[in-house]
Each structure stands twice: as structure tokens, then as C-alpha cells.
PDB file of C-alpha atoms in Angstrom:
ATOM      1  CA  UNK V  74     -92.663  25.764 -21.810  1.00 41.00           C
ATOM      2  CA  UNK V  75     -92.515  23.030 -19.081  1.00 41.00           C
ATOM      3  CA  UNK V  76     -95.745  22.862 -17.713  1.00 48.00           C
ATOM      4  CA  UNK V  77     -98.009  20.673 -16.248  1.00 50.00           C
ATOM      5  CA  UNK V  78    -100.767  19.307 -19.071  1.00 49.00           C
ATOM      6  CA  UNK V  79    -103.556  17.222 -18.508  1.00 54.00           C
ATOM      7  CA  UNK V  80    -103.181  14.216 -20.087  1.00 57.00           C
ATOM      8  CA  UNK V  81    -105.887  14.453 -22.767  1.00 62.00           C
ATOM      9  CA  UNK V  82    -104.517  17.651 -23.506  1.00 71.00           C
ATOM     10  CA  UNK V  83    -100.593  16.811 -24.604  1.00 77.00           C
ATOM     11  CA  UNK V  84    -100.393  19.067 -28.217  1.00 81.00           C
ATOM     12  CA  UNK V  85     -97.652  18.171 -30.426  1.00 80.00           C
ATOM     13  CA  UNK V  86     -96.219  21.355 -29.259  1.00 80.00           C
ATOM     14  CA  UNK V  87     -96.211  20.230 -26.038  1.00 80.00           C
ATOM     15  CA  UNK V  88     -94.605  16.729 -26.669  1.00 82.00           C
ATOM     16  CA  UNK V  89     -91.871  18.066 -28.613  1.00 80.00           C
ATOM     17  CA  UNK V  90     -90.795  20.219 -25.584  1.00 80.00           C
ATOM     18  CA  UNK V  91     -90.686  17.752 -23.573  1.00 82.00           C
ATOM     19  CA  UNK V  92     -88.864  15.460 -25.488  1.00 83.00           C
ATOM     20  CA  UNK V  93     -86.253  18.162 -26.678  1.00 82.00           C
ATOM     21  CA  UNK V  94     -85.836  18.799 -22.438  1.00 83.00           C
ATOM     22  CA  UNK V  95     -85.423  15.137 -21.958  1.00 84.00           C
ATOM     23  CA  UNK V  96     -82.780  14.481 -24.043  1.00 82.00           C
ATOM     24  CA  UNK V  97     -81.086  17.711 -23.596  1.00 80.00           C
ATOM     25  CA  UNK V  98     -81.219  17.008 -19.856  1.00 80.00           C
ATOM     26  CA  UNK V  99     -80.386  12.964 -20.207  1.00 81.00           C
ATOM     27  CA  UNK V 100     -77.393  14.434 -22.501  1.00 78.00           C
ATOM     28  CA  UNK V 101     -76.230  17.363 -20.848  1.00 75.00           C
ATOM     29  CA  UNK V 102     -76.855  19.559 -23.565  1.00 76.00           C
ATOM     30  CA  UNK V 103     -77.103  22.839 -22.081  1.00 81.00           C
ATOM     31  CA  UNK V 104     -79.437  26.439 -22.203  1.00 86.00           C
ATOM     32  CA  UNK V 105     -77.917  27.469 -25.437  1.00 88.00           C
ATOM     33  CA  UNK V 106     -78.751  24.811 -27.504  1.00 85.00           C
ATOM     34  CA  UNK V 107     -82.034  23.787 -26.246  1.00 84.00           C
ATOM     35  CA  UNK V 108     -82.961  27.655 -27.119  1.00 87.00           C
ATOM     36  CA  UNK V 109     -81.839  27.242 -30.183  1.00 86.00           C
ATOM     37  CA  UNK V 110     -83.861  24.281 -31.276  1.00 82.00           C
ATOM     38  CA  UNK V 111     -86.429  25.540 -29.678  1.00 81.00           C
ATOM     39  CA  UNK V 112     -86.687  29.139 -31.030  1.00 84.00           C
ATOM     40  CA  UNK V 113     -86.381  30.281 -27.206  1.00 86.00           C
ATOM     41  CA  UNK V 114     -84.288  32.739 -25.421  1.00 90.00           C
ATOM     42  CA  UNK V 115     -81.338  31.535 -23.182  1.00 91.00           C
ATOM     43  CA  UNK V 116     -83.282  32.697 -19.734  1.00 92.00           C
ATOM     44  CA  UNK V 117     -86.312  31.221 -20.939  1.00 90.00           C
ATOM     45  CA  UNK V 118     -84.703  27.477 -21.932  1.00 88.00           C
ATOM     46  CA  UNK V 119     -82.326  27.932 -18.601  1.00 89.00           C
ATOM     47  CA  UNK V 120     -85.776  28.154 -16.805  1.00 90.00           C
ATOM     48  CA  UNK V 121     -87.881  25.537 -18.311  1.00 87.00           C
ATOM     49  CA  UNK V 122     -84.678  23.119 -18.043  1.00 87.00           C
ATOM     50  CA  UNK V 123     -84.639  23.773 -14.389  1.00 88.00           C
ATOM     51  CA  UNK V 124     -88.331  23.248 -14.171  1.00 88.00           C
ATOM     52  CA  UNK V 125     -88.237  19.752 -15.848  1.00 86.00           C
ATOM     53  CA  UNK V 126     -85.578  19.158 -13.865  1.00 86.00           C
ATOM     54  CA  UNK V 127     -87.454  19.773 -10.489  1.00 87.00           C
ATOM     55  CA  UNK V 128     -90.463  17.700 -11.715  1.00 87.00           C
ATOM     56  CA  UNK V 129     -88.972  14.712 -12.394  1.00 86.00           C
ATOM     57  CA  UNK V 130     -85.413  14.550 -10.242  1.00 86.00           C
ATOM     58  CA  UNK V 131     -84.803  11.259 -10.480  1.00 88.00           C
ATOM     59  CA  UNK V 132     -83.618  11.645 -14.628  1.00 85.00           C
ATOM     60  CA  UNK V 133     -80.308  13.643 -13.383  1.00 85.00           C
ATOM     61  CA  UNK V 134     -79.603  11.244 -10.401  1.00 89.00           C
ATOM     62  CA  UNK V 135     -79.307   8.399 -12.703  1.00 91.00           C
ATOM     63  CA  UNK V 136     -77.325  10.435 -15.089  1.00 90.00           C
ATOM     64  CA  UNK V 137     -74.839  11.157 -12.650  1.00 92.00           C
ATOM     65  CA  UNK V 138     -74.894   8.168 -11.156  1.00 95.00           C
ATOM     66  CA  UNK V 139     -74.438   6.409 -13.959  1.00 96.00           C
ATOM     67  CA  UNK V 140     -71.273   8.535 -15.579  1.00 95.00           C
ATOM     68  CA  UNK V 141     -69.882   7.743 -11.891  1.00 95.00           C
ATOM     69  CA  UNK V 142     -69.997   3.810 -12.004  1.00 96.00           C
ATOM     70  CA  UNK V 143     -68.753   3.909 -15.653  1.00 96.00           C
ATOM     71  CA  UNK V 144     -65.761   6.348 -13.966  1.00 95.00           C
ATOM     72  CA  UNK V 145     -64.900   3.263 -11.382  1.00 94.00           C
ATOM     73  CA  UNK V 146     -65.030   0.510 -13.838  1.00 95.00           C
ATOM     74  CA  UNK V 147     -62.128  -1.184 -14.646  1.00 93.00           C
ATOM     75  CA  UNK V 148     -61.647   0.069 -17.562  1.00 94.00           C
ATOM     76  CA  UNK V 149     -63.985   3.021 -17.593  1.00 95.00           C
ATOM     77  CA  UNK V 150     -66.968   1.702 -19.167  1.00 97.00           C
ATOM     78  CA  UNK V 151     -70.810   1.643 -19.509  1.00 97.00           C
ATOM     79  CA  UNK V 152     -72.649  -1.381 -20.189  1.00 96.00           C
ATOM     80  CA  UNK V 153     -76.420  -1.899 -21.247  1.00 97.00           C
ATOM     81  CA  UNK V 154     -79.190  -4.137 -19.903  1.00 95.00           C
ATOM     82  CA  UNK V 155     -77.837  -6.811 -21.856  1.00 94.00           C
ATOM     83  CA  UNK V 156     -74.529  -6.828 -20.964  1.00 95.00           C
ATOM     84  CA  UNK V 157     -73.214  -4.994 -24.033  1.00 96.00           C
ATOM     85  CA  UNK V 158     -69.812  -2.989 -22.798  1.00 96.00           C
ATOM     86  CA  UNK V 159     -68.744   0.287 -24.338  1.00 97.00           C
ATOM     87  CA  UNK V 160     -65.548   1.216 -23.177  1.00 96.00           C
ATOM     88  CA  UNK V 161     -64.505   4.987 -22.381  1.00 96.00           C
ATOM     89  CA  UNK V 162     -61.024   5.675 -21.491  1.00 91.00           C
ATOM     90  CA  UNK V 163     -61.482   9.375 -20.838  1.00 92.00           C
ATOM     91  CA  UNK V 164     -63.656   9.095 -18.002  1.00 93.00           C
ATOM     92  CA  UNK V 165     -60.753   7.033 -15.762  1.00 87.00           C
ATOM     93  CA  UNK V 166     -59.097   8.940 -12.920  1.00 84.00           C
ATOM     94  CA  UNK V 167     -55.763   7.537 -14.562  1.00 79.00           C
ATOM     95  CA  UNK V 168     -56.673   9.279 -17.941  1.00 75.00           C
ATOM     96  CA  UNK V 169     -57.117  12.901 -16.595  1.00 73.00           C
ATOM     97  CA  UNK V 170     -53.552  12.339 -14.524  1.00 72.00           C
ATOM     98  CA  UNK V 171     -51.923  12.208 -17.673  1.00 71.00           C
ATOM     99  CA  UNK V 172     -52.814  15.057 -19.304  1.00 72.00           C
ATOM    100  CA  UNK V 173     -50.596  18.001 -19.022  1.00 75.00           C
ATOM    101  CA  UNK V 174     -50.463  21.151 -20.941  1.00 83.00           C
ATOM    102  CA  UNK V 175     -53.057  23.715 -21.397  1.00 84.00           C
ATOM    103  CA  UNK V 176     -54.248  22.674 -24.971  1.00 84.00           C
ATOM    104  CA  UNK V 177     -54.220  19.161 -23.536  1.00 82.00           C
ATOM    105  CA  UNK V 178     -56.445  19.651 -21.172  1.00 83.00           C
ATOM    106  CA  UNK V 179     -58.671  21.495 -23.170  1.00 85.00           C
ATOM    107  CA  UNK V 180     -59.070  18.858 -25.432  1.00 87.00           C
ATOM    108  CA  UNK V 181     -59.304  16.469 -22.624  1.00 84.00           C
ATOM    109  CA  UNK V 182     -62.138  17.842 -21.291  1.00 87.00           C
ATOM    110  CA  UNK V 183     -64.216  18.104 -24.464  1.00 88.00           C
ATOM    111  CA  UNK V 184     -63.221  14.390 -25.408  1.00 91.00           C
ATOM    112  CA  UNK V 185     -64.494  13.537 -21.110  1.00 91.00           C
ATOM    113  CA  UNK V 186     -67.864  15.166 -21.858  1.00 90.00           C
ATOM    114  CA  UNK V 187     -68.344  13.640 -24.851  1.00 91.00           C
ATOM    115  CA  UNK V 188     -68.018  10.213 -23.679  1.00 94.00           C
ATOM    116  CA  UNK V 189     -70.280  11.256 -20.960  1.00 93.00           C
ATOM    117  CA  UNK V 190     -72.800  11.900 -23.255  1.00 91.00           C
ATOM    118  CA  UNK V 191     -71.831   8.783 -24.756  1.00 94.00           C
ATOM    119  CA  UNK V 192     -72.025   6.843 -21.490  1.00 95.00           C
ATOM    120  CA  UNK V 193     -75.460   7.978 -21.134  1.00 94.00           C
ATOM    121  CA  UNK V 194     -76.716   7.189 -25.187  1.00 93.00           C
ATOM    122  CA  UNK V 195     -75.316   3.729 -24.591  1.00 95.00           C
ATOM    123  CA  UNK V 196     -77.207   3.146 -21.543  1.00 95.00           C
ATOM    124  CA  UNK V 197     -80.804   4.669 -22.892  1.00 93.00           C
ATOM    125  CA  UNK V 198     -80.224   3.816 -26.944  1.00 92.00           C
ATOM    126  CA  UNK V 199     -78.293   0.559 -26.329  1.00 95.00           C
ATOM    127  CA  UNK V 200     -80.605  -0.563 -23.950  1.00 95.00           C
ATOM    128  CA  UNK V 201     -83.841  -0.281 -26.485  1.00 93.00           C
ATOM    129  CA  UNK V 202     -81.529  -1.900 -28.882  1.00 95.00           C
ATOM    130  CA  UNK V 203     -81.535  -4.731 -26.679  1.00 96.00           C
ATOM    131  CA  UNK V 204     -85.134  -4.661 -25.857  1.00 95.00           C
ATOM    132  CA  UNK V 205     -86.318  -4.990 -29.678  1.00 95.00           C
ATOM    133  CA  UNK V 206     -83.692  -7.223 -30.538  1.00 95.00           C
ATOM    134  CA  UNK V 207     -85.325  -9.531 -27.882  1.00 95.00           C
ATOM    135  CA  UNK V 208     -88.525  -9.159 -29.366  1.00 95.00           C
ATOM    136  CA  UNK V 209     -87.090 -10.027 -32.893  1.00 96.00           C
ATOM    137  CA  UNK V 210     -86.081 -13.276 -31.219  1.00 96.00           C
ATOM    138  CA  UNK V 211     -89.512 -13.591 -29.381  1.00 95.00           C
ATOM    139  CA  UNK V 212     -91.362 -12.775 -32.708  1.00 95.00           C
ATOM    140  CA  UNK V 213     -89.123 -15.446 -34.395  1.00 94.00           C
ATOM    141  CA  UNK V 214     -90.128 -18.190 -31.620  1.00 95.00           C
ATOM    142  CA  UNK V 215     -93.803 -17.386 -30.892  1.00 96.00           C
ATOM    143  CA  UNK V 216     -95.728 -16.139 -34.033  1.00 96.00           C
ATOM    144  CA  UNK V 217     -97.461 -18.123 -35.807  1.00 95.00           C
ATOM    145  CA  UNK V 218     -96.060 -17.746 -39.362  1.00 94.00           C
ATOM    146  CA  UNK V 219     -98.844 -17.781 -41.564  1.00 94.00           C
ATOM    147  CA  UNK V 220    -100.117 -15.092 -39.325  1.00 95.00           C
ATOM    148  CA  UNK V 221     -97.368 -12.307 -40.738  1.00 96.00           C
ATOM    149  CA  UNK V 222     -94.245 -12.820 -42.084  1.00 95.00           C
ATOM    150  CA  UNK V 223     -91.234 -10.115 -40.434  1.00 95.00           C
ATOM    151  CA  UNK V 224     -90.039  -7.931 -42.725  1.00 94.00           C
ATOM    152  CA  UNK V 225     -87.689  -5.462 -41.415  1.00 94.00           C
ATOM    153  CA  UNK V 226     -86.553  -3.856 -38.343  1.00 94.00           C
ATOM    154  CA  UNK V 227     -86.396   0.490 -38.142  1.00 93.00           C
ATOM    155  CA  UNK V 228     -84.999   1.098 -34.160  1.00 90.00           C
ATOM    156  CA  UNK V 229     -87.775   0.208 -32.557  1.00 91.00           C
ATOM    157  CA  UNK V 230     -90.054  -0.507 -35.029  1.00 94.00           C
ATOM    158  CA  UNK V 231     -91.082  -3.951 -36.590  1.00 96.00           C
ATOM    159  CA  UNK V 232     -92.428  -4.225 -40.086  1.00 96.00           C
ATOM    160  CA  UNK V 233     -94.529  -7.868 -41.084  1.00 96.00           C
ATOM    161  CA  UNK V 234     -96.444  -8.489 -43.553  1.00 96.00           C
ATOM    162  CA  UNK V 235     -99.591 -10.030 -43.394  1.00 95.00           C
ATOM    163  CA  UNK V 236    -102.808 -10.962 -45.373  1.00 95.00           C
ATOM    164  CA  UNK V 237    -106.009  -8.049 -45.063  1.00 93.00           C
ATOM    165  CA  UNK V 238    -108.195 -10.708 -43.926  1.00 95.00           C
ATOM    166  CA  UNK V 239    -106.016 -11.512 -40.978  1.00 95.00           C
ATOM    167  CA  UNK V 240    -104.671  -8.102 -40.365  1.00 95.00           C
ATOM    168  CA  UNK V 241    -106.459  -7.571 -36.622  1.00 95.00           C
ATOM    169  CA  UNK V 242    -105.413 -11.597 -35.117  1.00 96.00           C
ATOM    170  CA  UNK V 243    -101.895 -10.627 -36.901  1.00 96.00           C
ATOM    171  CA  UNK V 244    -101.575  -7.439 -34.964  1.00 96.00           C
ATOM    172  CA  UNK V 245    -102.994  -8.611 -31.546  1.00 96.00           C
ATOM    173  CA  UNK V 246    -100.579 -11.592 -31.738  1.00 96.00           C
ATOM    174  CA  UNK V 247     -97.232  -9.884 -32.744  1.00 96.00           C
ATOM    175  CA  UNK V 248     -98.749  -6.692 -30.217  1.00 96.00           C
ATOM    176  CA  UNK V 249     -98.421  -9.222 -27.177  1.00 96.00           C
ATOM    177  CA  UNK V 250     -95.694 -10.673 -27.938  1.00 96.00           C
ATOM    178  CA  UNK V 251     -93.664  -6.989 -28.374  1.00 96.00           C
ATOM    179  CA  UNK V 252     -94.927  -6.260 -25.152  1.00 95.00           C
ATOM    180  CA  UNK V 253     -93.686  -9.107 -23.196  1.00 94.00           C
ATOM    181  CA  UNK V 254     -90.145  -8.193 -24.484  1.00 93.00           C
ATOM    182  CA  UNK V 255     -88.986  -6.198 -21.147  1.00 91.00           C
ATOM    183  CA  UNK V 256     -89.758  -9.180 -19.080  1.00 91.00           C
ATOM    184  CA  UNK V 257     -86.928 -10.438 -19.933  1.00 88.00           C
ATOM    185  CA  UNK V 258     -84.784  -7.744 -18.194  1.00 92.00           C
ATOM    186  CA  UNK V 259     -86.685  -7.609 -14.992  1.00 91.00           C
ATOM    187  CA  UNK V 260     -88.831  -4.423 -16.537  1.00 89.00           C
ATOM    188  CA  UNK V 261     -91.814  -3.677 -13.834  1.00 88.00           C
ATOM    189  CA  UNK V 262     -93.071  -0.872 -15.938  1.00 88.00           C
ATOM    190  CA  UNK V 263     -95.141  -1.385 -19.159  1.00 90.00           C
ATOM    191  CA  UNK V 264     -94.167  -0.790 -22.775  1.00 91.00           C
ATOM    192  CA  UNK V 265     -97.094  -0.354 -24.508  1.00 93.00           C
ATOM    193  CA  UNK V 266     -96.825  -1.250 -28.333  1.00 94.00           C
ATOM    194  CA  UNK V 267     -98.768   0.767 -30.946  1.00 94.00           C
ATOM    195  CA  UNK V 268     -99.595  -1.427 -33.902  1.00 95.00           C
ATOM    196  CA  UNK V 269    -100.702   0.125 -37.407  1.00 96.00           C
ATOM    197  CA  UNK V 270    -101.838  -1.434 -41.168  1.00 95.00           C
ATOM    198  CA  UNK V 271    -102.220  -0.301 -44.146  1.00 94.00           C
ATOM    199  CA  UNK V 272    -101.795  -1.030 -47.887  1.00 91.00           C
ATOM    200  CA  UNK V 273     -97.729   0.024 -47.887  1.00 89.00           C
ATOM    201  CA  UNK V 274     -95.218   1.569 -45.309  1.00 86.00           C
ATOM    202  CA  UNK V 275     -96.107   5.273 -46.026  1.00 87.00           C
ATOM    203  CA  UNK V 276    -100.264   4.699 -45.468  1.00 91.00           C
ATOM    204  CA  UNK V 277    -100.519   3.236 -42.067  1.00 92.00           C
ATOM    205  CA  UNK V 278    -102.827   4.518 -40.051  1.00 94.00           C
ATOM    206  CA  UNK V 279    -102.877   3.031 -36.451  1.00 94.00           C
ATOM    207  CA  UNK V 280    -104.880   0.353 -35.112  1.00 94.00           C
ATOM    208  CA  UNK V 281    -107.258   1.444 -31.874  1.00 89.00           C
ATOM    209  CA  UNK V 282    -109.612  -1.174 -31.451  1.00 84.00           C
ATOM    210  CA  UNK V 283    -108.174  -4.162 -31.200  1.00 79.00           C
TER     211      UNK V 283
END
């Protein structure tokens, strides 16, 4: 359930929950489906979607918000903090006015909430997209490349390489550099990076004391 947790006491149990109720709220999915994945009745999931919903109100009101800019752009469209546009046609006043029919409409209004949802993914999943990618660049510019050499990008994930005697100076430098990456957007909040080694991709283990 939705419930306040001390922060040294977040299970995985716990974090899954809430992540499951933030993107079912940020995406509209609704009581059904959250109890589904969830293994929860439909009261219970209706309840602890209303809870998260009370604790942090400010998630819907930039849902809605959003879907109603994107509605009064010319064309309908959502755009993320780099400027990237996805257009949406369904979610234009002019679009709705010229459906007619009852299977029309139907359709209609599955095709509108789906681009709602998919006003909302662009915003939050084009958005990181944008973020990393302007690390890449940063990364590119600023690290000293016999430090670590990039190896691959996994959303928002960045792979180097680097030699085990320089595996700490590799990670601090790349670490700060990742971090200044929402500067460039205006971010006032942090985004801490977590930085891990290890011999090959599937034996990292992260890196605490840097």
C-alpha cells in the first residue's frame, strides 16, 4: 500500500508500489490494471491510487495541464525540454467535430486517450532522452579520454570503459559531469548519478565511497 516510509526504511516492496502508482497515475492507467499488476483487489488499488494521489497533488495537475496545452497547440502537440515536437491530431477540438457515428466515436475516444497517454510519455520519457543525450555530448567534451573510453548508451545509463587502476578518478570524473547535465535545461533539482565497476556488464556492483 501507499504509505508513508521512513526513508531508511524504503523495501523493494515498497519502491515497486510506488513506482507502479506513479506511472499508472502519470499515465492514466486506472484501478483495474494497477490491481492486476499488483496482485490487489480493485477497492484496494482504487484506494491506494487516491492516496498517492492526495500526497503528492501536484503529479495530476501537471498531467492535466499538460494534455490541455498540447489540446491548444496549433497542431495538437507536446513537445519536450528540448524542443522535440510530437504531434497528436486526436487531441484538437477540430478532430473530435468530425467524428460522427457511434463506432466512430468509440474509436475516437480510445485513439484521444491514447495520445494522452502519449502526450504525457513524451513529456517524462522524451525529456530524459534529452537529458542523457546532453550528457553524451558533455561526456564527449569534458572527459579526459584516457580516463574511460564511452562505450554504449542503455536509456539512461552510460557504459565506459576504463583501466582498474583508474577506476575511482574515472568514475568521480564522468559522475560530475552526468550530474551537471540538467543545468542545461534550467533543472533546480538534483539528479544524483549512481556509478558502478566491475570486471563485465553483468558484475557491477556500485560504487559508495567515492
Amino acid at each position: 500500500r501507499w504509505t508513508g516510509v521512513a526513508k531508511g526504511n524504503v523495501s523493494d516492496a515498497d519502491r515497486a508500489t510506488a513506482k507502479q502508482l506513479a506511472y499508472g497515475v502519470l499515465y492514466g492507467s486506472g484501478p483495474a490494471r494497477f490491481a492486476q499488476e499488483m496482485g490487489v483487489t480493485e477497492a484496494e488499488a482504487r484506494a491506494q491510487i487516491e492516496a498517492f494521489k492526495k500526497s503528492v497533488p501536484g503529479v495530476e495537475t501537471w498531467r492535466r495541464r499538460l494534455i490541455e496545452t498540447a489540446a491548444r497547440a496549433s497542431p495538437p502537440r507536446v513537445e519536450t525540454i528540448g524542443g522535440r515536437r510530437r504531434v497528436l491530431p486526436s487531441l484538437g477540438p477540430a478532430a473530435a467535430a468530425a467524428v460522427a457515428g457511434e463506432d466512430a466515436k468509440r474509436r475516437f475516444r480510445s485513439e484521444r486517450s491514447a495520445d494522452e497517454r502519449r502526450a504525457v510519455n513524451t513529456a517524462c520519457q522524451g525529456s530524459a532522452a534529452d537529458v542523457v543525450k546532453r550528457a553524451m555530448i558533455a561526456v564527449r567534451a569534458e572527459l579526459d579520454p584516457s580516463l574511460a573510453t564511452p562505450v554504449l548508451q542503455i536509456h539512461d545509463e552510460l557504459l565506459f570503459e576504463a583501466d582498474a587502476s583508474r577506476v575511482a578518478e574515472a568514475a568521480r570524473a564522468v559522475r560530475a559531469i552526468m550530474e551537471r547535465a540538467g543545468g542545461q535545461y534550467g533543472f533546480t533539482v538534483p539528479l544524483p548519478v549512481k556509478v558502478s565497476a566491475g570486471g563485465n556488464w553483468g558484475d557491477l556492483v556500485e560504487l559508495v565511497d567515492l
